[in-house]
Short mmCIF file of C-alpha atoms in Angstrom, two decimals:
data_model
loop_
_atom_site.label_atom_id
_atom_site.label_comp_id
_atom_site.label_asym_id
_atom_site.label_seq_id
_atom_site.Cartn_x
_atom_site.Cartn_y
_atom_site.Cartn_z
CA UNK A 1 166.76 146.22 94.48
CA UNK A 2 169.70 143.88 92.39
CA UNK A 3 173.44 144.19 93.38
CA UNK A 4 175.51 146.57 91.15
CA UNK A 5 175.60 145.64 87.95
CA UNK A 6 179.05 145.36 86.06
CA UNK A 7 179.83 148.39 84.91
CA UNK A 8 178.74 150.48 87.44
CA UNK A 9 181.36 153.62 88.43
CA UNK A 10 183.99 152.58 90.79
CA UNK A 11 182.68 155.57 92.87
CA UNK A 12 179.68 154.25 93.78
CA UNK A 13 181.01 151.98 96.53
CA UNK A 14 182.81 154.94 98.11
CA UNK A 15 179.68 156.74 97.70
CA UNK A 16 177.81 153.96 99.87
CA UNK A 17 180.52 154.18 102.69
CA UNK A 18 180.00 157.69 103.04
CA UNK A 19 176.40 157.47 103.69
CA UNK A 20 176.71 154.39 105.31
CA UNK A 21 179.03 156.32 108.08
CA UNK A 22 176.98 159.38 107.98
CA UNK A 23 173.92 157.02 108.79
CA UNK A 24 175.60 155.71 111.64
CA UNK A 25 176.83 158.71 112.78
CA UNK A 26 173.48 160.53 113.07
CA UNK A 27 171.68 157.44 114.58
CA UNK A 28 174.37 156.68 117.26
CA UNK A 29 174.78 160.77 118.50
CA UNK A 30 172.71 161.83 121.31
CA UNK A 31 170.99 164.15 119.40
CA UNK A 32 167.73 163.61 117.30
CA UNK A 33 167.76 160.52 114.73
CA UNK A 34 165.58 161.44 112.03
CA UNK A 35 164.41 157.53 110.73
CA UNK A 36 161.68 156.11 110.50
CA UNK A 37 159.96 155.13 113.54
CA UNK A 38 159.36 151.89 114.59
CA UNK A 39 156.39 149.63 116.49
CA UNK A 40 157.98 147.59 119.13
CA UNK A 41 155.48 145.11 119.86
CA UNK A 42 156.38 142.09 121.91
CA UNK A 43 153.90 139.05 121.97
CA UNK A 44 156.16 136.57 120.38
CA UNK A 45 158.59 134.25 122.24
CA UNK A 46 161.87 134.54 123.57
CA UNK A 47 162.50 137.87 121.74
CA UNK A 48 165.52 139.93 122.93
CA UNK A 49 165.76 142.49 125.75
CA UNK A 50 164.93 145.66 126.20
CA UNK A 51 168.63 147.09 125.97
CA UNK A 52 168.91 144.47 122.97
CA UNK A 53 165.95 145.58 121.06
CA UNK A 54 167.03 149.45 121.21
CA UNK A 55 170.47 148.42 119.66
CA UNK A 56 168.70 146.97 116.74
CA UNK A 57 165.89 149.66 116.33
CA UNK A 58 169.31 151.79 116.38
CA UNK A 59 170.82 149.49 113.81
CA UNK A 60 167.90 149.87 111.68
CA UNK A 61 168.42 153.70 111.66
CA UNK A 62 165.11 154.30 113.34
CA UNK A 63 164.78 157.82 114.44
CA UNK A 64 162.00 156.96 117.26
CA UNK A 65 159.69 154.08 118.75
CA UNK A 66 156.03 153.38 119.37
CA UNK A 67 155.07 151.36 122.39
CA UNK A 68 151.93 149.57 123.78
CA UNK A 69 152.19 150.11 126.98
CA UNK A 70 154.12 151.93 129.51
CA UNK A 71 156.50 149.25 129.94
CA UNK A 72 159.28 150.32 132.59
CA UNK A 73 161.99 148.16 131.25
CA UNK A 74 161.29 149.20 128.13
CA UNK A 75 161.25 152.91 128.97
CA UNK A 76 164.56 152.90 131.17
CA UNK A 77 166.14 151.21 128.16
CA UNK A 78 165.02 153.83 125.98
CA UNK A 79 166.78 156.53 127.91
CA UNK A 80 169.41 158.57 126.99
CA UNK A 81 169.02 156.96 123.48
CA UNK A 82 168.05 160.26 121.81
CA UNK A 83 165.06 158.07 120.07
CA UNK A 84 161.72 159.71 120.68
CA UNK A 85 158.93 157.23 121.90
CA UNK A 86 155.27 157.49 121.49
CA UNK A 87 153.14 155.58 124.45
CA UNK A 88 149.73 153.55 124.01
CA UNK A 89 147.01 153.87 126.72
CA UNK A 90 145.74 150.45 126.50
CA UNK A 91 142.11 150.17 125.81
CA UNK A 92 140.84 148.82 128.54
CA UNK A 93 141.59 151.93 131.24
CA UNK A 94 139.93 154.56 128.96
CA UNK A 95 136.72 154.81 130.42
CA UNK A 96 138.83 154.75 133.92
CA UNK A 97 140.34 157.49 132.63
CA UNK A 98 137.90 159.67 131.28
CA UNK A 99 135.86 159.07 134.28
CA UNK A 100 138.30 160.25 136.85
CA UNK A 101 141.25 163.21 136.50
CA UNK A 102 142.46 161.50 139.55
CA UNK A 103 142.95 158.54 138.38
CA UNK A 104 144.24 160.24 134.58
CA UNK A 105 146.85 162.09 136.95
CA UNK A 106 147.84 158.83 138.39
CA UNK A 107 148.23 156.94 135.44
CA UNK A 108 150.62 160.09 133.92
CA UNK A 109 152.54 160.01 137.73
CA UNK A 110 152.66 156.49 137.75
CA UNK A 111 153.77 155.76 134.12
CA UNK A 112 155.02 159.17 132.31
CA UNK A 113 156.77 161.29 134.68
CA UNK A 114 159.32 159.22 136.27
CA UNK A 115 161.17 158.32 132.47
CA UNK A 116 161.08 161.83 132.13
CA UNK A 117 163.20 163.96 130.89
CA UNK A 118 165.86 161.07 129.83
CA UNK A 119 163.17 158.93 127.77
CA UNK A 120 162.08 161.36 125.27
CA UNK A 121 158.43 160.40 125.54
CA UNK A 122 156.95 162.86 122.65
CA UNK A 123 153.57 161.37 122.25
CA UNK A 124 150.47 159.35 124.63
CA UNK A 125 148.18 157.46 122.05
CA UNK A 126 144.63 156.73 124.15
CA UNK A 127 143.72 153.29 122.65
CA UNK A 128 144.89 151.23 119.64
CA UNK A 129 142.11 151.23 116.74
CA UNK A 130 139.24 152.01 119.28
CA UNK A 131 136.69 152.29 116.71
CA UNK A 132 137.18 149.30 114.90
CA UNK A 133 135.51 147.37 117.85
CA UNK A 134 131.68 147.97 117.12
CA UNK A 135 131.24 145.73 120.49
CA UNK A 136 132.86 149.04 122.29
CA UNK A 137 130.18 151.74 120.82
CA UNK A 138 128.29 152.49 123.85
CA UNK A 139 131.07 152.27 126.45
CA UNK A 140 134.73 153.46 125.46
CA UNK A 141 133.71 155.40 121.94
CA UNK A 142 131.68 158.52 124.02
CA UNK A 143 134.89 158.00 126.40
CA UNK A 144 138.31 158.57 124.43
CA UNK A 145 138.14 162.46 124.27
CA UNK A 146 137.52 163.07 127.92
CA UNK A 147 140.15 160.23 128.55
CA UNK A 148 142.36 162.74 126.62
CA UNK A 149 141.27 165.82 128.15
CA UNK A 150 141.76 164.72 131.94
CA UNK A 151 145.29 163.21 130.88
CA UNK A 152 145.70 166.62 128.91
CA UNK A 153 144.97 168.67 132.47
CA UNK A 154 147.23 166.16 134.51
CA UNK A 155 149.95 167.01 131.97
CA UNK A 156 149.76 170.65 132.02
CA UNK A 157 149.47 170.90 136.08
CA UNK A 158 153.26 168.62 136.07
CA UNK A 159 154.29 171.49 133.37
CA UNK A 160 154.84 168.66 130.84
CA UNK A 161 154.07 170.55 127.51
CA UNK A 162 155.82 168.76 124.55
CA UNK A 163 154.11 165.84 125.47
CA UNK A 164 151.03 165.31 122.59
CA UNK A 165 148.04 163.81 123.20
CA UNK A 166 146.04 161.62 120.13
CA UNK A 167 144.79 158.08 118.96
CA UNK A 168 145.73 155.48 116.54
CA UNK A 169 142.20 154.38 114.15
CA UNK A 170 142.47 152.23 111.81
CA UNK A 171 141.00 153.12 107.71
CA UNK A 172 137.71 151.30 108.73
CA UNK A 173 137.31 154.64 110.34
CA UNK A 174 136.29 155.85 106.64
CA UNK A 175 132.58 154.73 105.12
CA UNK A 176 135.30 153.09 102.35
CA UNK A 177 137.37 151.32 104.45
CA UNK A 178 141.48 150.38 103.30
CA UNK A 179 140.59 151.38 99.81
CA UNK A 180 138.98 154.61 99.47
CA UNK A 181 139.19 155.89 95.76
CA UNK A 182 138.48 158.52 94.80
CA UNK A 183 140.31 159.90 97.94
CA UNK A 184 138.79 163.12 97.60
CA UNK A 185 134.93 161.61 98.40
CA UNK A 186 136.33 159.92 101.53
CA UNK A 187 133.91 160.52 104.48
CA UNK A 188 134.10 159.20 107.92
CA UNK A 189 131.40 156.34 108.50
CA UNK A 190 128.22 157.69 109.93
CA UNK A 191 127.99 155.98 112.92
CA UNK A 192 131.37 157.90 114.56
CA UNK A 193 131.62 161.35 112.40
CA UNK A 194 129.26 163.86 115.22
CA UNK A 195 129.51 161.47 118.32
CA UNK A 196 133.16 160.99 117.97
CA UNK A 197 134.92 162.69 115.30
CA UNK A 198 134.20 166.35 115.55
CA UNK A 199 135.17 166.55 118.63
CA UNK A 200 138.55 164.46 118.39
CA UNK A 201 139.80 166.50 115.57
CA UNK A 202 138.73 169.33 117.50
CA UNK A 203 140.78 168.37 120.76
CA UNK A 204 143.38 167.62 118.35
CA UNK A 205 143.49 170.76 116.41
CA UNK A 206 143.50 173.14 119.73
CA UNK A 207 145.98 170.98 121.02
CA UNK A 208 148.56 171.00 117.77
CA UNK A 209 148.66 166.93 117.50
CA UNK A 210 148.39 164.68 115.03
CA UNK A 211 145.47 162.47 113.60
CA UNK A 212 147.23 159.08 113.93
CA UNK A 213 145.96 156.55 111.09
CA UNK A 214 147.18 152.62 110.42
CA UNK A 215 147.67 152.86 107.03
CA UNK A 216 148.53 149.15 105.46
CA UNK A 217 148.87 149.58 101.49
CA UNK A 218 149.09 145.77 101.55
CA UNK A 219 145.77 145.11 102.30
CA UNK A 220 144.27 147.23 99.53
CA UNK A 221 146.07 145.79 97.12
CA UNK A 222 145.46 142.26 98.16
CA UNK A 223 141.93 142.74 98.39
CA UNK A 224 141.70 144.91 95.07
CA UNK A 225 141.39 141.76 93.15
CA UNK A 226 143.75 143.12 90.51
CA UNK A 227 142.47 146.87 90.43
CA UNK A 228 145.81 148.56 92.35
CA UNK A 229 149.30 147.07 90.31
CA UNK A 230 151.83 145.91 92.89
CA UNK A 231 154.90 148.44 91.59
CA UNK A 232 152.37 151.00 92.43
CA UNK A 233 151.46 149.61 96.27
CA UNK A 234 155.53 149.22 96.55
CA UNK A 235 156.46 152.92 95.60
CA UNK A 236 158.66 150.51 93.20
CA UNK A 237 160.84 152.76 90.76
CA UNK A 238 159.70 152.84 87.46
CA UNK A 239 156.36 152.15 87.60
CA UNK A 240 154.22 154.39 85.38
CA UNK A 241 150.69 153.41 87.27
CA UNK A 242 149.17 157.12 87.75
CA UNK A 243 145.51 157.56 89.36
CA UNK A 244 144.01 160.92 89.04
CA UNK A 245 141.18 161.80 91.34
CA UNK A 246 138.34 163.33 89.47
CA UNK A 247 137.21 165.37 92.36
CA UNK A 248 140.47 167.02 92.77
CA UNK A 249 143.00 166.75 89.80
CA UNK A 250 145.70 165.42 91.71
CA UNK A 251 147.35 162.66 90.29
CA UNK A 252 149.20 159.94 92.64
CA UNK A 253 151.73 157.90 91.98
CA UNK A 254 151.39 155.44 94.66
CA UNK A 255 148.27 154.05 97.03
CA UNK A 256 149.80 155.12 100.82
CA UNK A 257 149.22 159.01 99.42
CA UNK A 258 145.88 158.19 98.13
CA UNK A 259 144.35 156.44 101.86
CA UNK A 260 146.08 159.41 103.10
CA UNK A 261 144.60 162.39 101.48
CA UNK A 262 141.40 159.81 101.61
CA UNK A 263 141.85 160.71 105.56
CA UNK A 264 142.18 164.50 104.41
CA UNK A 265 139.51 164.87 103.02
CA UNK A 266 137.15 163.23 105.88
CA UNK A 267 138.59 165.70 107.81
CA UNK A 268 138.18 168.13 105.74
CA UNK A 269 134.54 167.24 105.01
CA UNK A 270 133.88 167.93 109.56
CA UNK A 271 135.66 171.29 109.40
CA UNK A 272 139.31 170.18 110.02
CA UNK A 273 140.97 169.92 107.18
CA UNK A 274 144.30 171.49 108.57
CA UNK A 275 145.07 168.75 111.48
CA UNK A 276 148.22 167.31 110.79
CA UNK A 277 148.67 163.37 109.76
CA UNK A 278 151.02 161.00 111.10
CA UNK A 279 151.00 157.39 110.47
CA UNK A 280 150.88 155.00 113.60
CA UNK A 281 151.51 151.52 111.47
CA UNK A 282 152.65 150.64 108.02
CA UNK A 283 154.33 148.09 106.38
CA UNK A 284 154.32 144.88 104.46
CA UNK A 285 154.37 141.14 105.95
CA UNK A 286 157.69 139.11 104.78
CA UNK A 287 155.60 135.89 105.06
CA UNK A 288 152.32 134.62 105.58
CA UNK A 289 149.78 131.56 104.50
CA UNK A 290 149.43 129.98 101.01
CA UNK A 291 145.89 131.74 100.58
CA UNK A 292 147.72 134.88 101.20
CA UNK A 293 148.98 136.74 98.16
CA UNK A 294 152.15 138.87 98.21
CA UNK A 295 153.83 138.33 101.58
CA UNK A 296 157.21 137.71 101.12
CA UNK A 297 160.96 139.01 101.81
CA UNK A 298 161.32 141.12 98.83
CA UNK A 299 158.03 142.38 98.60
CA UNK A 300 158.32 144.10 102.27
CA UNK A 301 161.70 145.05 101.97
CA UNK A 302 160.92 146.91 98.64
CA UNK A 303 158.06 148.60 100.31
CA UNK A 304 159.83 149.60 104.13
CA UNK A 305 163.19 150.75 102.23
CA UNK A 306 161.20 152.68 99.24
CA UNK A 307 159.16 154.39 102.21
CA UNK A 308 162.27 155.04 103.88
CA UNK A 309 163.72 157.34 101.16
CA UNK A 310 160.47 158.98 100.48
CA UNK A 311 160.05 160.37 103.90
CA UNK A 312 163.41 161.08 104.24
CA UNK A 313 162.74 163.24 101.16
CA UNK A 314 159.56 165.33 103.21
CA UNK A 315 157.55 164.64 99.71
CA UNK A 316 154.18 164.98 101.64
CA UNK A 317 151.05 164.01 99.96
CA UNK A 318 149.36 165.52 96.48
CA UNK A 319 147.10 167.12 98.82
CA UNK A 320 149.44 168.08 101.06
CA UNK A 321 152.63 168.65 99.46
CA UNK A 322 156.04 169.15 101.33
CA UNK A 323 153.91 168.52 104.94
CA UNK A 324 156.55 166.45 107.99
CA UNK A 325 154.44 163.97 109.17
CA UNK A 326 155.55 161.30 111.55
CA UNK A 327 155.37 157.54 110.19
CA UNK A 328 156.26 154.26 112.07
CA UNK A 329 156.95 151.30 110.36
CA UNK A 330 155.29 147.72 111.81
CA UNK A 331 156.99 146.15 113.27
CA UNK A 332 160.48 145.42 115.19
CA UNK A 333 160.08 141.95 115.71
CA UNK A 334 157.67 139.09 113.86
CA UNK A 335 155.53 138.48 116.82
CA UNK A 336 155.02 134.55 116.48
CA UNK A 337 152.57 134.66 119.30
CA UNK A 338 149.57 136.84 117.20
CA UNK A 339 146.62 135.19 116.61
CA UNK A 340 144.95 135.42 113.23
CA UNK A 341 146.19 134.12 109.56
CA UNK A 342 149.92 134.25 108.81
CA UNK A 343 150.69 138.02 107.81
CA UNK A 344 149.92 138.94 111.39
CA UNK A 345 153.28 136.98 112.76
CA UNK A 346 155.46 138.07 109.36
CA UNK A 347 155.94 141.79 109.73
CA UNK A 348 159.06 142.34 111.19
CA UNK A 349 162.26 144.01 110.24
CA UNK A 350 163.87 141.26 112.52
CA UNK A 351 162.83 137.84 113.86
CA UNK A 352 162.35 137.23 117.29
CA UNK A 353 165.81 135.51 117.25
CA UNK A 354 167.04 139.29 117.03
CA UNK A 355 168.60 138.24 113.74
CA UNK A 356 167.75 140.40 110.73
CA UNK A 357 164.61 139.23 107.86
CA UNK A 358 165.99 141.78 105.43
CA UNK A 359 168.50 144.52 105.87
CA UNK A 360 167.15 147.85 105.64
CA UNK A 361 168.06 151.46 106.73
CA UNK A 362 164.93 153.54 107.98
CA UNK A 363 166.97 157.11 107.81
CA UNK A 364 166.42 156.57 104.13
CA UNK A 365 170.10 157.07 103.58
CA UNK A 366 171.35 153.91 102.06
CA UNK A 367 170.64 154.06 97.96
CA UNK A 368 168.34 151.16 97.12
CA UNK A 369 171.28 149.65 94.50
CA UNK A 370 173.17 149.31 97.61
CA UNK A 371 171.03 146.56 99.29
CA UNK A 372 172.12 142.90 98.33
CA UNK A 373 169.79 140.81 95.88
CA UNK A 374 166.35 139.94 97.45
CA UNK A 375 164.55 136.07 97.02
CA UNK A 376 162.06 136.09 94.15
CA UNK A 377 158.80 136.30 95.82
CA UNK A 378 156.28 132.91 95.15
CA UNK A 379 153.09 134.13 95.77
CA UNK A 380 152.69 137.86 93.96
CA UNK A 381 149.84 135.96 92.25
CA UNK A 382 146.88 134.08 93.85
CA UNK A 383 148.12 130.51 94.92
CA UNK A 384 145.27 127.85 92.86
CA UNK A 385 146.20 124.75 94.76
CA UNK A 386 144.44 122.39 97.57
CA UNK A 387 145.59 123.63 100.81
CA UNK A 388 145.26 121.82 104.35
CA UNK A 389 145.87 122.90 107.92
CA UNK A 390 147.37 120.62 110.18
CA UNK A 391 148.66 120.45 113.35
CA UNK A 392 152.46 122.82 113.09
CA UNK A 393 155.92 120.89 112.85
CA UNK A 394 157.08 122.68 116.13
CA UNK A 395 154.08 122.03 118.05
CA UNK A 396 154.38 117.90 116.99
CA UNK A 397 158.27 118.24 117.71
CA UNK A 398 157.52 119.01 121.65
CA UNK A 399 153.67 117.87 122.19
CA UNK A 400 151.92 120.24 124.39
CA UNK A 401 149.35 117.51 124.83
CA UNK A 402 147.11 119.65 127.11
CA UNK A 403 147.05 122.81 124.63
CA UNK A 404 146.92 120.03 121.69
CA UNK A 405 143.61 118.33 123.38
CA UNK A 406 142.22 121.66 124.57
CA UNK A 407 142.32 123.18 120.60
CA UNK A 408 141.26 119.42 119.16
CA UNK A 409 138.29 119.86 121.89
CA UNK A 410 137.25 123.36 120.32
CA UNK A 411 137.89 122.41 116.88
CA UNK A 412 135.32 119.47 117.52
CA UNK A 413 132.86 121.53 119.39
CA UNK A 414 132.81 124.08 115.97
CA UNK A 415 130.88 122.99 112.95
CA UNK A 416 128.59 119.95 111.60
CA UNK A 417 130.23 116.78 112.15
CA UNK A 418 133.65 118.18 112.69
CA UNK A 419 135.17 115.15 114.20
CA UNK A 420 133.13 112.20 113.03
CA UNK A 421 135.67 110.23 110.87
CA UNK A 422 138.15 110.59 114.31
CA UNK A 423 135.57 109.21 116.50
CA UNK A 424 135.93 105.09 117.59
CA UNK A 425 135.64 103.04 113.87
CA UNK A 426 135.63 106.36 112.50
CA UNK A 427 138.22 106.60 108.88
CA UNK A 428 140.64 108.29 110.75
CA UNK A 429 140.14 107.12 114.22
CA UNK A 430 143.49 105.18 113.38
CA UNK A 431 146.09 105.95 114.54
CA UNK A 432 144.46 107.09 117.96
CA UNK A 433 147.20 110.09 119.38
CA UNK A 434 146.17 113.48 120.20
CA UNK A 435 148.41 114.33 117.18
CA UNK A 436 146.71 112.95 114.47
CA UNK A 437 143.40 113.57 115.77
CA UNK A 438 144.51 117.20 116.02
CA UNK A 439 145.15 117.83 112.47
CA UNK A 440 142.31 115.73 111.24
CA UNK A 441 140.32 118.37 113.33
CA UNK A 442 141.98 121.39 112.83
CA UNK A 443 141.53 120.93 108.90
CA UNK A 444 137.87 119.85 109.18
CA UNK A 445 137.63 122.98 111.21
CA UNK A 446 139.16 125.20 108.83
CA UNK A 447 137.48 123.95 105.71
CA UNK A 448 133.57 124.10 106.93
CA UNK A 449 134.31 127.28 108.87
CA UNK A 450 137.74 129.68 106.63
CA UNK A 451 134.67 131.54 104.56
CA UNK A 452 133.34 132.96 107.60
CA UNK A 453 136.58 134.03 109.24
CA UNK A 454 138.23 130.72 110.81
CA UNK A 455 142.55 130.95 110.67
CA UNK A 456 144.25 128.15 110.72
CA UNK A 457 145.73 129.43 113.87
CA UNK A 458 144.73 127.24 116.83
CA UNK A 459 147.01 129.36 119.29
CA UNK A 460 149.83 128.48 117.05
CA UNK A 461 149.38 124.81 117.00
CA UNK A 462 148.73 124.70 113.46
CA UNK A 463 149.94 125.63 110.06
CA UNK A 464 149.06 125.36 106.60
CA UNK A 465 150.49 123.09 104.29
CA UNK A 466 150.45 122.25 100.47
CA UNK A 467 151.39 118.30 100.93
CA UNK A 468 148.19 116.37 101.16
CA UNK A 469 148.04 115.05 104.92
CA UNK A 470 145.45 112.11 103.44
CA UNK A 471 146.66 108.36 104.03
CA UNK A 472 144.85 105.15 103.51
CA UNK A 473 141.27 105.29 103.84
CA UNK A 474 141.41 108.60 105.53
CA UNK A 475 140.90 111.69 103.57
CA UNK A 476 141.44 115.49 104.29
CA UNK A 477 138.82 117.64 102.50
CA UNK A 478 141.13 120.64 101.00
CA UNK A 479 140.47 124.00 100.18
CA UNK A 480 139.47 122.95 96.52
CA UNK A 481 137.60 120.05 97.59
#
């Protein structure tokens, strides 16, 4: 990942030109780009347009695109671009859907055939991680295959046959979860394998899709408490970490192929062992909060550019070697409007600005030594330190005092005593503005409540911070106190 070193042939360079201009050459035809694809998400603010944003997925060498939703600017800018786009059914319609072919036939009239042929619209995903949401078990679960079957009729009656029908789930699908080793005892959890997986891998396998899985690396190896080495979660060169699976004799050299072939063999175990994978969302997060190991710059440009050159490479899995399957990286843009701890507003290849977080090409063209030097990541090892959450530096700069007083309101009504010390001769009552009082409240918060789930989020009011926010008389419990 280090600049040339001295020394290096004088033909390298030249080398790096070459591919650099065949790179842009085979993203900018109007034929097929054959990058990785890329999640174009947009809750974040101020991001850049439509017609902007498919100049830098182009930049990026991306060969296709992955929306959630049928966005019609988005669409119309993705015409004519040659980049092939895959489609989310948003969750909430699917029991619509499945209960009505008219209303299926609509949705495809209404938000599929008019982009077509110019948008090359290659794939309809019905719902984003469905069965992750237990609270949706008895009313969209039963649902999603007859939402695909009466979208699959109201495709074939318009003669629209290359476009495939699937959906995205998540490795909670799997008893195991992100981390399912050996890969070859992988089942899917008991609750969804008869009611819900048979017959989606059967609609799947008469159709000729894919089984579309969010495969995150990062979070196995942040959660492995030391089990999975980081060179191996990275695909870093070099690293001699090998894992053989005792069931099978296949040895991998890097975690992605092992939740993969862990979604192989579930498959497998139903009768469907032959459906094809493709990979709906994976990546790394460039940033995230101080009791969040290994999201930096380096560590997710390492991991999107390695993943770059191995697909470009068709390498397959141990368990499937040499198999095409198509993989889109998350995401285009770090969406600074996510709820949820830091990661979930650090993937991006670019910041909402439009400017780049790390250069990287996707066609898995440019050689790694080519990149310029990467910062040294901080936080590849668990930070020990107090932490606080207070109220963010942009959200004090321009005081929102009704979204300030609405989160200090919640943050009070949470907990045992939340807000005591803030209250009238209270420790911190002093000095009384809605700023103060916010971050006094939206550490309290955080402190009795993080163990059970609690981000220091408050619809991005607040952020964490390693300076102790105490003064006087008034103290901030911290995460070590």
């Amino acid at each position: 990942m280090a600049a040339p070193m001295a020394g290096v042939s004088p033909l390298r360079p030249l080398l790096f030109l070459l591919l650099a201009a065949f790179a842009c050459h085979a993203a900018d035809g109007h034929g097929h780009a054959h990058g990785l694809g890329v999640n174009y998400g947009r809750v974040a603010d101020d991001i850049p347009s439509p017609r902007r944003s498919v100049q830098l997925l182009r930049a990026a060498g991306a060969g296709s695109v992955k929306i959630y939703d049928a966005n019609a600017p988005v669409l119309r800018a993705l015409a004519g671009t040659g980049l092939t786009v895959s489609i989310m059914v948003p969750n909430e319609i699917i029991v619509d859907l499945a209960a009505s072919y008219a209303a299926a036939d609509k949705w495809v009239a209404d938000n599929l055939l008019p982009y077509l042929p110019r948008t090359r619209i290659k794939y309809l995903l019905v719902g984003n991680e469905v069965l992750s949401d237990t609270s949706a078990a008895n009313t969209t679960w039963p649902r999603i295959v007859p939402a695909m079957e009466n979208l699959h009729r109201s495709l074939q009656r318009h003669g629209v046959s290359r476009v495939k029908l699937s959906t995205t789930l998540a490795m909670d699908a799997l008893v195991t979860g992100a981390f399912p080793r050996p890969p070859s005892a992988a089942a899917f959890r008991p609750d969804i394998a008869e009611a819900v997986m048979r017959p989606l891998l059967r609609f799947i396998e008469r159709t000729n899709s894919y089984y579309f899985v969010d495969a995150y690396p990062y979070f196995a190896w942040a959660g492995s408490n030391g089990t999975v080495p980081l060179d191996y979660a990275l695909f870093r060169a070099g690293s001699t970490t090998r894992y053989v699976d005792p069931g099978t004799g296949l040895t991998y050299t890097n975690l992605l192929d092992e939740m993969l072939d862990a979604v192989g063999a579930a498959m497998s175990k139903l009768g469907h062992g032959g459906v094809r994978l493709a990979v709906a969302e994976t990546g790394w997060p460039n940033a995230g909060d101080y009791d969040q190991i290994g999201a930096s710059v380096r560590n997710a440009a390492t991991y999107n550019r390695n993943l770059a050159a191995r697909f470009a490479r068709n390498p397959g899995t141990p368990a499937r070697p040499g198999a095409r399957m198509p993989v889109f990286v998350f995401s285009l843009y770090n969406e600074d409007l996510k709820p949820g701890p830091g990661t979930e507003r650090h993937w991006g290849i670019y910041y909402p600005n439009g400017t780049a977080v790390y250069p990287v090409d996707l066609a898995g063209r440019r050689p790694l030594w080519a990149y310029p030097p990467l910062p040294v990541p901080q936080n590849d090892t668990p930070y020990k330190g107090p932490i606080w959450c207070v109220l963010a530096a942009h959200a004090a700069e321009k005081l929102n005092e009704t979204a300030v007083g609405d989160a200090l309101t919640y943050a009070c009504g949470q907990g045992n005593g939340t807000c005591d010390a803030i209250q009238p001769g209270g420790a911190c009552f002093q000095p009384n503005t809605g700023a103060a009082h916010a971050s006094y409240a939206f550490n309290s918060y955080w402190q009795q409540l993080r163990k059970t789930g609690a981000t220091c989020y408050f619809n991005n009011l607040a952020e964490q911070t390693i300076k102790d926010p105490s003064y006087g008389s008034c103290k901030f419990q911290s995460s070590l106190g």
